[in-house]
Amino acid sequence: MKIIKVQALRGPNIWSIQRKKLIQMRLDLEEMEQFPTNKIEGFKERIEAMLPTMIEHRCSEGCRGGFFSRVERGTWMGHVIEHIALEIQTLAGMDTGFGRTRETKTLGTYNVVFSYTEENVGLFAAESAVAIAESLIAGTEYDLESDLQKMREIRERVRLGPSTGSIVEEAVSRNIPWIRLGTNSLVQLGHGINQMRFQATITCKTSSIAVDMACNKELTKKMLDMASIPVAKGSICVDEEDLAETINKIGYPIVLKPLDGNHGKGASINVTNWEDAVSGLAFAKEYSKRVIVEKFITGFDFRILVIDNKLVAAAKRVPAHVIGNGENSIQELIATENLDPKRGYGHENVLTQIDVNRDTEDLLKKLNYTLETIPEMGDVVYLKSTANLSTGGTSVDVTDMLHPENIFLAERISRVIGLDICGVDIMAENLTQPLKDNGGVILEVNAAPGFRMHLAPSEGLPRNVAAPVIDMLYPPGKSCRIPIIAVTGTNGKTTTTRLLAHIVKNNGYKVGFTTSDGIYIQNHMMEKGDTTGPQSAQYVLRDPTVEFAVLETARGGILRSGLGFSICDIGIITNIQEDHLGISDIHSLEDLAKVKATVIKTVKKDGWAILNGDDAHCIRLGSELNCNVAYFSLDEESPFIKKLSAEGKTVAVYENGFITIKKGEWKIRIERATHVPLTLGGKAKFMIANVLAATLASYVWGFKTEDISLSLQTFIPSAAQTPGRMNIFEFKKFKVLIDFAHNASGYKGIEEYLQSVDATKKIGVIAGIGDRRDEDIRECATIAARMFDHIIIRQEKYLRGRTEEEIINLILEGITSSGQDVTYEIIPKETEAIKHAIKFAEEGSFITCLSDVVINAIEIVQEYLDKENENGTV
């Protein structure tokens, strides 16, 4: 078997709107296409032995053991690999269960689709699943555990930490969108101007002064002491002289810890002699030049979590330890403890596995123990000097046991330091009594406290401490989203997007929009190029200045990665015409419609899908939606539009020369088409269709009709405003039109427009696109032969797997089959072809350049026009 391609889908896609995180693997079964599982001797027994937990896979049978039943009856290897990929992710601690396997038009080649929780793990699982299947087919040994461990390691390297992950999960549960910024734990919640950011448990509301203060343990102690809050006595030491002076003041036992340390690293506790104190100082200085030396306070280690100045949780932390049974050594007891299913690799489970390090060895040395010592029955042997969960500690929830005065104290500390999310570490016998009564003290204040001990304590009630974070970032009434209008279709996407952005901007919003020529923020081009995919959409949604997003959304990005957003307010399909067929398993208009439908299926329930009422595929899609639907049409008298009007539905139509909104039989004439520059005096019918789509979307959004009208009148098509969209350059003796038309539908639109153009000679500069079907290239050439008197064929770009000669021959076949009396010549380079057309243009000629690289064409023509304006001649 051969993996042809593996890709990660990250947003709503053709396989699922809800399940955004999918791996799509294109797999050639090769000779295994002839061998379903029931024809492979011993296959069922081997897969049951290697992956017995797959008994839970119900598959299409809908019952336990359903998948194994399918294997017994015979199923193809793509289906098997889908289930293996899901199961090994689950075994590695990432439970996931959605999958689909579909055969393509190519015999023996399948699209294997399955869900993932971590993208890099999913990509690894794809390759691993194929390797496992091949091993099962051959009956050879396979080291499954090695793959599972590799997947765990990948996950730990790339996953969000438990605190960050919990906040994201809470946001998702509230339908708040999120974007990971980079590869660390920096996360954006919400979109555009309504975004909030956080990293671990530091938010965009966290005071930098407060963080600096909390990180300076010496300053923290001073601030707390000045506020009459009990703290441990001690000082900062940099050398043995300082250490001796401090010990003389406070006496033994002492605690030493790095001033700039965290997670308990470099700490030594309950030090009772000079030798150990010197050793502890050296250990702490491995992490910080300055070391805190404090009086060791007996009692328990507590952590109180305060969010937005309100106490939300408290936990008693217990250092990693084992309990003797009189039979096993400490090393054996650690190994047994690590078998606890609650313990895992890194942050994968509630608890972390216990490892042996210098801290462990020092603690054992103080007890005159080694790892081979056998503790007596019931003897508790502590293995770490701190109670951090990251070093194997455990936690017990004590939130409901706090004395009111201790609650007051913790909340006051958060205000003294100024932290919005604040972890207060306390050493005390208990928290049921006020600290002033039991001698407890504040050890330190944490600016980025971990949530894991509260989310999943070893004992006691779990606390959803992520919820108050979201409550703080998005209090009632604060929106997390910005309006999104997504535009897709075969032709007219860019023009409709730009017109909508213009309308939105004129209504006072700061707009971000994406097009096939670039990303724009408030009409400033940020990135140049075809930016109609999910990454470009997220670029706009990440921008903190954007109040409204209008996103051109093309077929390629949807198929490659899914959408860059989960929900939109308005989704538009301009039309569904033949283009890109035969590419990426899209072989028919029905296939293409399915891709385009991804956009309108993300429209929220009270949002609107704006569809072309003259397009049968759009009409069919409209009947399948769960949102509001409105149609636009160039034909007011079409039976479908008349039916909608009779039902009182809202539509946009072109009637009696007007751009009109109809609600039932009630008409609102927005503007005369001849007054809308984009329509070229009402001559470009396909532009009128684009105007209708934008007008209808603006109307259902709620913009006033007079504002829409003004925007339609002030949107001036030009090479700068709408590059490659009916750009007309007027020379003294002739005119040049540049348009991006590249498929039959686009060519027909140009043909219809040219019928209204009076010219002595109509010249066309055309090319083919290599990845289109033969019949598509021929059809475009046939249409060109109908609308031009002379054709210049150029072909230097977008060969896409073909030769230049092959494409030109297809164009010539199309011209010949038209039966038109048209002349042609071949000038391969676009620059030379356009220059030639201009240089030899007769007076009254109309040159049409149908270019797939519109910027280049515009620059060439503009250069000649500037030259004529300067010198009076081309």
mmCIF file with all atom_site columns, C-alpha atoms in Angstrom, residues 555-695:
data_model
loop_
_atom_site.group_PDB
_atom_site.id
_atom_site.type_symbol
_atom_site.label_atom_id
_atom_site.label_alt_id
_atom_site.label_comp_id
_atom_site.label_asym_id
_atom_site.label_entity_id
_atom_site.label_seq_id
_atom_site.pdbx_PDB_ins_code
_atom_site.Cartn_x
_atom_site.Cartn_y
_atom_site.Cartn_z
_atom_site.occupancy
_atom_site.B_iso_or_equiv
_atom_site.pdbx_formal_charge
_atom_site.auth_seq_id
_atom_site.auth_comp_id
_atom_site.auth_asym_id
_atom_site.auth_atom_id
_atom_site.pdbx_PDB_model_num
ATOM 1   C CA . ARG A 1 555 ? -12.719 25.824 -3.074  1.00 0.00 ? 555 ARG A CA 1
ATOM 2   C CA . GLY A 1 556 ? -8.999  25.102 -2.708  1.00 0.00 ? 556 GLY A CA 1
ATOM 3   C CA . GLY A 1 557 ? -8.701  26.227 0.909   1.00 0.00 ? 557 GLY A CA 1
ATOM 4   C CA . ILE A 1 558 ? -11.825 24.305 1.944   1.00 0.00 ? 558 ILE A CA 1
ATOM 5   C CA . LEU A 1 559 ? -10.466 21.089 0.460   1.00 0.00 ? 559 LEU A CA 1
ATOM 6   C CA . ARG A 1 560 ? -6.948  21.669 1.758   1.00 0.00 ? 560 ARG A CA 1
ATOM 7   C CA . SER A 1 561 ? -7.619  22.620 5.394   1.00 0.00 ? 561 SER A CA 1
ATOM 8   C CA . GLY A 1 562 ? -11.303 23.356 5.936   1.00 0.00 ? 562 GLY A CA 1
ATOM 9   C CA . LEU A 1 563 ? -12.671 26.780 6.824   1.00 0.00 ? 563 LEU A CA 1
ATOM 10  C CA . GLY A 1 564 ? -10.840 29.336 8.947   1.00 0.00 ? 564 GLY A CA 1
ATOM 11  C CA . PHE A 1 565 ? -13.969 30.016 11.019  1.00 0.00 ? 565 PHE A CA 1
ATOM 12  C CA . SER A 1 566 ? -16.654 27.855 12.637  1.00 0.00 ? 566 SER A CA 1
ATOM 13  C CA . ILE A 1 567 ? -19.672 30.146 12.377  1.00 0.00 ? 567 ILE A CA 1
ATOM 14  C CA . CYS A 1 568 ? -20.572 33.008 10.078  1.00 0.00 ? 568 CYS A CA 1
ATOM 15  C CA . ASP A 1 569 ? -23.469 35.460 10.131  1.00 0.00 ? 569 ASP A CA 1
ATOM 16  C CA . ILE A 1 570 ? -24.059 35.480 6.394   1.00 0.00 ? 570 ILE A CA 1
ATOM 17  C CA . GLY A 1 571 ? -22.869 32.977 3.788   1.00 0.00 ? 571 GLY A CA 1
ATOM 18  C CA . ILE A 1 572 ? -23.077 33.766 0.072   1.00 0.00 ? 572 ILE A CA 1
ATOM 19  C CA . ILE A 1 573 ? -22.825 31.478 -2.958  1.00 0.00 ? 573 ILE A CA 1
ATOM 20  C CA . THR A 1 574 ? -22.610 33.628 -6.082  1.00 0.00 ? 574 THR A CA 1
ATOM 21  C CA . ASN A 1 575 ? -23.037 30.700 -8.499  1.00 0.00 ? 575 ASN A CA 1
ATOM 22  C CA . ILE A 1 576 ? -21.890 27.128 -9.121  1.00 0.00 ? 576 ILE A CA 1
ATOM 23  C CA . GLN A 1 577 ? -20.408 26.701 -12.589 1.00 0.00 ? 577 GLN A CA 1
ATOM 24  C CA . GLU A 1 578 ? -18.021 24.287 -14.242 1.00 0.00 ? 578 GLU A CA 1
ATOM 25  C CA . ASP A 1 579 ? -14.482 25.025 -13.079 1.00 0.00 ? 579 ASP A CA 1
ATOM 26  C CA . HIS A 1 580 ? -11.739 23.014 -11.383 1.00 0.00 ? 580 HIS A CA 1
ATOM 27  C CA . LEU A 1 581 ? -13.569 19.804 -12.284 1.00 0.00 ? 581 LEU A CA 1
ATOM 28  C CA . GLY A 1 582 ? -11.365 16.713 -12.331 1.00 0.00 ? 582 GLY A CA 1
ATOM 29  C CA . ILE A 1 583 ? -9.204  18.138 -9.531  1.00 0.00 ? 583 ILE A CA 1
ATOM 30  C CA . SER A 1 584 ? -9.094  16.903 -5.904  1.00 0.00 ? 584 SER A CA 1
ATOM 31  C CA . ASP A 1 585 ? -11.890 14.348 -6.448  1.00 0.00 ? 585 ASP A CA 1
ATOM 32  C CA . ILE A 1 586 ? -14.286 17.038 -7.686  1.00 0.00 ? 586 ILE A CA 1
ATOM 33  C CA . HIS A 1 587 ? -15.670 15.532 -10.891 1.00 0.00 ? 587 HIS A CA 1
ATOM 34  C CA . SER A 1 588 ? -19.139 17.050 -11.240 1.00 0.00 ? 588 SER A CA 1
ATOM 35  C CA . LEU A 1 589 ? -21.109 20.160 -10.370 1.00 0.00 ? 589 LEU A CA 1
ATOM 36  C CA . GLU A 1 590 ? -22.768 18.141 -7.615  1.00 0.00 ? 590 GLU A CA 1
ATOM 37  C CA . ASP A 1 591 ? -19.309 17.491 -6.114  1.00 0.00 ? 591 ASP A CA 1
ATOM 38  C CA . LEU A 1 592 ? -18.434 21.180 -6.436  1.00 0.00 ? 592 LEU A CA 1
ATOM 39  C CA . ALA A 1 593 ? -21.742 22.201 -4.841  1.00 0.00 ? 593 ALA A CA 1
ATOM 40  C CA . LYS A 1 594 ? -20.929 20.001 -1.859  1.00 0.00 ? 594 LYS A CA 1
ATOM 41  C CA . VAL A 1 595 ? -17.662 21.879 -1.362  1.00 0.00 ? 595 VAL A CA 1
ATOM 42  C CA . LYS A 1 596 ? -19.287 25.310 -1.668  1.00 0.00 ? 596 LYS A CA 1
ATOM 43  C CA . ALA A 1 597 ? -22.078 24.227 0.699   1.00 0.00 ? 597 ALA A CA 1
ATOM 44  C CA . THR A 1 598 ? -19.516 23.976 3.503   1.00 0.00 ? 598 THR A CA 1
ATOM 45  C CA . VAL A 1 599 ? -19.662 27.775 3.804   1.00 0.00 ? 599 VAL A CA 1
ATOM 46  C CA . ILE A 1 600 ? -23.436 28.158 4.056   1.00 0.00 ? 600 ILE A CA 1
ATOM 47  C CA . LYS A 1 601 ? -23.707 25.213 6.457   1.00 0.00 ? 601 LYS A CA 1
ATOM 48  C CA . THR A 1 602 ? -21.702 27.244 8.993   1.00 0.00 ? 602 THR A CA 1
ATOM 49  C CA . VAL A 1 603 ? -24.249 30.078 8.987   1.00 0.00 ? 603 VAL A CA 1
ATOM 50  C CA . LYS A 1 604 ? -25.716 30.442 12.468  1.00 0.00 ? 604 LYS A CA 1
ATOM 51  C CA . LYS A 1 605 ? -29.366 29.556 12.920  1.00 0.00 ? 605 LYS A CA 1
ATOM 52  C CA . ASP A 1 606 ? -30.598 33.144 12.904  1.00 0.00 ? 606 ASP A CA 1
ATOM 53  C CA . GLY A 1 607 ? -28.155 34.134 10.146  1.00 0.00 ? 607 GLY A CA 1
ATOM 54  C CA . TRP A 1 608 ? -28.703 34.190 6.391   1.00 0.00 ? 608 TRP A CA 1
ATOM 55  C CA . ALA A 1 609 ? -27.609 32.163 3.400   1.00 0.00 ? 609 ALA A CA 1
ATOM 56  C CA . ILE A 1 610 ? -27.668 34.315 0.254   1.00 0.00 ? 610 ILE A CA 1
ATOM 57  C CA . LEU A 1 611 ? -28.017 32.130 -2.834  1.00 0.00 ? 611 LEU A CA 1
ATOM 58  C CA . ASN A 1 612 ? -28.329 32.511 -6.591  1.00 0.00 ? 612 ASN A CA 1
ATOM 59  C CA . GLY A 1 613 ? -31.962 31.915 -7.519  1.00 0.00 ? 613 GLY A CA 1
ATOM 60  C CA . ASP A 1 614 ? -30.985 31.352 -11.164 1.00 0.00 ? 614 ASP A CA 1
ATOM 61  C CA . ASP A 1 615 ? -28.709 28.442 -10.259 1.00 0.00 ? 615 ASP A CA 1
ATOM 62  C CA . ALA A 1 616 ? -30.336 25.008 -9.846  1.00 0.00 ? 616 ALA A CA 1
ATOM 63  C CA . HIS A 1 617 ? -27.565 23.777 -7.553  1.00 0.00 ? 617 HIS A CA 1
ATOM 64  C CA . CYS A 1 618 ? -27.967 26.783 -5.240  1.00 0.00 ? 618 CYS A CA 1
ATOM 65  C CA . ILE A 1 619 ? -31.726 26.227 -5.111  1.00 0.00 ? 619 ILE A CA 1
ATOM 66  C CA . ARG A 1 620 ? -31.189 22.593 -4.115  1.00 0.00 ? 620 ARG A CA 1
ATOM 67  C CA . LEU A 1 621 ? -28.697 23.544 -1.412  1.00 0.00 ? 621 LEU A CA 1
ATOM 68  C CA . GLY A 1 622 ? -31.079 26.145 -0.001  1.00 0.00 ? 622 GLY A CA 1
ATOM 69  C CA . SER A 1 623 ? -33.663 23.479 0.776   1.00 0.00 ? 623 SER A CA 1
ATOM 70  C CA . GLU A 1 624 ? -31.167 21.632 2.995   1.00 0.00 ? 624 GLU A CA 1
ATOM 71  C CA . LEU A 1 625 ? -30.233 24.488 5.339   1.00 0.00 ? 625 LEU A CA 1
ATOM 72  C CA . ASN A 1 626 ? -31.218 25.230 8.934   1.00 0.00 ? 626 ASN A CA 1
ATOM 73  C CA . CYS A 1 627 ? -30.823 29.006 8.692   1.00 0.00 ? 627 CYS A CA 1
ATOM 74  C CA . ASN A 1 628 ? -32.674 31.811 6.969   1.00 0.00 ? 628 ASN A CA 1
ATOM 75  C CA . VAL A 1 629 ? -32.341 31.686 3.178   1.00 0.00 ? 629 VAL A CA 1
ATOM 76  C CA . ALA A 1 630 ? -32.763 34.507 0.656   1.00 0.00 ? 630 ALA A CA 1
ATOM 77  C CA . TYR A 1 631 ? -32.245 34.383 -3.103  1.00 0.00 ? 631 TYR A CA 1
ATOM 78  C CA . PHE A 1 632 ? -31.202 36.894 -5.755  1.00 0.00 ? 632 PHE A CA 1
ATOM 79  C CA . SER A 1 633 ? -32.074 36.685 -9.431  1.00 0.00 ? 633 SER A CA 1
ATOM 80  C CA . LEU A 1 634 ? -31.636 38.520 -12.714 1.00 0.00 ? 634 LEU A CA 1
ATOM 81  C CA . ASP A 1 635 ? -35.125 37.331 -13.710 1.00 0.00 ? 635 ASP A CA 1
ATOM 82  C CA . GLU A 1 636 ? -38.026 38.678 -11.679 1.00 0.00 ? 636 GLU A CA 1
ATOM 83  C CA . GLU A 1 637 ? -40.389 36.520 -13.693 1.00 0.00 ? 637 GLU A CA 1
ATOM 84  C CA . SER A 1 638 ? -38.709 33.183 -13.054 1.00 0.00 ? 638 SER A CA 1
ATOM 85  C CA . PRO A 1 639 ? -41.190 30.659 -11.589 1.00 0.00 ? 639 PRO A CA 1
ATOM 86  C CA . PHE A 1 640 ? -38.969 30.076 -8.548  1.00 0.00 ? 640 PHE A CA 1
ATOM 87  C CA . ILE A 1 641 ? -38.710 33.785 -7.689  1.00 0.00 ? 641 ILE A CA 1
ATOM 88  C CA . LYS A 1 642 ? -42.434 34.285 -8.253  1.00 0.00 ? 642 LYS A CA 1
ATOM 89  C CA . LYS A 1 643 ? -43.129 31.371 -5.893  1.00 0.00 ? 643 LYS A CA 1
ATOM 90  C CA . LEU A 1 644 ? -40.899 32.913 -3.206  1.00 0.00 ? 644 LEU A CA 1
ATOM 91  C CA . SER A 1 645 ? -42.597 36.294 -3.634  1.00 0.00 ? 645 SER A CA 1
ATOM 92  C CA . ALA A 1 646 ? -46.011 34.679 -3.286  1.00 0.00 ? 646 ALA A CA 1
ATOM 93  C CA . GLU A 1 647 ? -44.829 33.156 -0.013  1.00 0.00 ? 647 GLU A CA 1
ATOM 94  C CA . GLY A 1 648 ? -43.800 36.601 1.260   1.00 0.00 ? 648 GLY A CA 1
ATOM 95  C CA . LYS A 1 649 ? -40.084 35.773 1.193   1.00 0.00 ? 649 LYS A CA 1
ATOM 96  C CA . THR A 1 650 ? -37.341 38.382 0.784   1.00 0.00 ? 650 THR A CA 1
ATOM 97  C CA . VAL A 1 651 ? -35.525 38.315 -2.571  1.00 0.00 ? 651 VAL A CA 1
ATOM 98  C CA . ALA A 1 652 ? -33.322 40.636 -4.617  1.00 0.00 ? 652 ALA A CA 1
ATOM 99  C CA . VAL A 1 653 ? -34.101 41.021 -8.303  1.00 0.00 ? 653 VAL A CA 1
ATOM 100 C CA . TYR A 1 654 ? -33.105 43.024 -11.341 1.00 0.00 ? 654 TYR A CA 1
ATOM 101 C CA . GLU A 1 655 ? -36.344 44.562 -12.572 1.00 0.00 ? 655 GLU A CA 1
ATOM 102 C CA . ASN A 1 656 ? -36.995 47.334 -15.049 1.00 0.00 ? 656 ASN A CA 1
ATOM 103 C CA . GLY A 1 657 ? -33.373 48.421 -14.818 1.00 0.00 ? 657 GLY A CA 1
ATOM 104 C CA . PHE A 1 658 ? -33.361 48.600 -10.994 1.00 0.00 ? 658 PHE A CA 1
ATOM 105 C CA . ILE A 1 659 ? -31.528 46.755 -8.227  1.00 0.00 ? 659 ILE A CA 1
ATOM 106 C CA . THR A 1 660 ? -34.570 45.865 -6.153  1.00 0.00 ? 660 THR A CA 1
ATOM 107 C CA . ILE A 1 661 ? -35.432 44.155 -2.877  1.00 0.00 ? 661 ILE A CA 1
ATOM 108 C CA . LYS A 1 662 ? -38.788 42.389 -2.869  1.00 0.00 ? 662 LYS A CA 1
ATOM 109 C CA . LYS A 1 663 ? -40.684 41.341 0.248   1.00 0.00 ? 663 LYS A CA 1
ATOM 110 C CA . GLY A 1 664 ? -43.681 39.507 -1.042  1.00 0.00 ? 664 GLY A CA 1
ATOM 111 C CA . GLU A 1 665 ? -45.143 41.840 -3.646  1.00 0.00 ? 665 GLU A CA 1
ATOM 112 C CA . TRP A 1 666 ? -43.681 44.895 -1.939  1.00 0.00 ? 666 TRP A CA 1
ATOM 113 C CA . LYS A 1 667 ? -40.717 46.386 -3.842  1.00 0.00 ? 667 LYS A CA 1
ATOM 114 C CA . ILE A 1 668 ? -37.873 48.498 -2.498  1.00 0.00 ? 668 ILE A CA 1
ATOM 115 C CA . ARG A 1 669 ? -35.890 49.917 -5.387  1.00 0.00 ? 669 ARG A CA 1
ATOM 116 C CA . ILE A 1 670 ? -32.362 50.409 -4.099  1.00 0.00 ? 670 ILE A CA 1
ATOM 117 C CA . GLU A 1 671 ? -30.772 52.011 -7.163  1.00 0.00 ? 671 GLU A CA 1
ATOM 118 C CA . ARG A 1 672 ? -30.965 52.109 -10.942 1.00 0.00 ? 672 ARG A CA 1
ATOM 119 C CA . ALA A 1 673 ? -28.337 49.749 -12.392 1.00 0.00 ? 673 ALA A CA 1
ATOM 120 C CA . THR A 1 674 ? -27.007 52.405 -14.752 1.00 0.00 ? 674 THR A CA 1
ATOM 121 C CA . HIS A 1 675 ? -26.130 54.478 -11.674 1.00 0.00 ? 675 HIS A CA 1
ATOM 122 C CA . VAL A 1 676 ? -24.015 51.657 -10.257 1.00 0.00 ? 676 VAL A CA 1
ATOM 123 C CA . PRO A 1 677 ? -20.523 52.001 -11.808 1.00 0.00 ? 677 PRO A CA 1
ATOM 124 C CA . LEU A 1 678 ? -19.728 48.348 -11.229 1.00 0.00 ? 678 LEU A CA 1
ATOM 125 C CA . THR A 1 679 ? -22.327 47.289 -13.818 1.00 0.00 ? 679 THR A CA 1
ATOM 126 C CA . LEU A 1 680 ? -20.632 49.326 -16.572 1.00 0.00 ? 680 LEU A CA 1
ATOM 127 C CA . GLY A 1 681 ? -23.795 51.222 -17.384 1.00 0.00 ? 681 GLY A CA 1
ATOM 128 C CA . GLY A 1 682 ? -25.951 48.172 -16.828 1.00 0.00 ? 682 GLY A CA 1
ATOM 129 C CA . LYS A 1 683 ? -24.228 46.309 -19.657 1.00 0.00 ? 683 LYS A CA 1
ATOM 130 C CA . ALA A 1 684 ? -22.369 43.712 -17.550 1.00 0.00 ? 684 ALA A CA 1
ATOM 131 C CA . LYS A 1 685 ? -25.156 41.362 -16.448 1.00 0.00 ? 685 LYS A CA 1
ATOM 132 C CA . PHE A 1 686 ? -22.830 39.170 -14.384 1.00 0.00 ? 686 PHE A CA 1
ATOM 133 C CA . MET A 1 687 ? -21.765 42.281 -12.461 1.00 0.00 ? 687 MET A CA 1
ATOM 134 C CA . ILE A 1 688 ? -25.433 43.070 -11.815 1.00 0.00 ? 688 ILE A CA 1
ATOM 135 C CA . ALA A 1 689 ? -25.723 39.596 -10.284 1.00 0.00 ? 689 ALA A CA 1
ATOM 136 C CA . ASN A 1 690 ? -22.778 40.378 -7.984  1.00 0.00 ? 690 ASN A CA 1
ATOM 137 C CA . VAL A 1 691 ? -24.415 43.669 -6.997  1.00 0.00 ? 691 VAL A CA 1
ATOM 138 C CA . LEU A 1 692 ? -27.678 41.858 -6.217  1.00 0.00 ? 692 LEU A CA 1
ATOM 139 C CA . ALA A 1 693 ? -25.844 39.380 -3.937  1.00 0.00 ? 693 ALA A CA 1
ATOM 140 C CA . ALA A 1 694 ? -24.063 42.150 -2.024  1.00 0.00 ? 694 ALA A CA 1
ATOM 141 C CA . THR A 1 695 ? -27.205 44.291 -1.806  1.00 0.00 ? 695 THR A CA 1
#
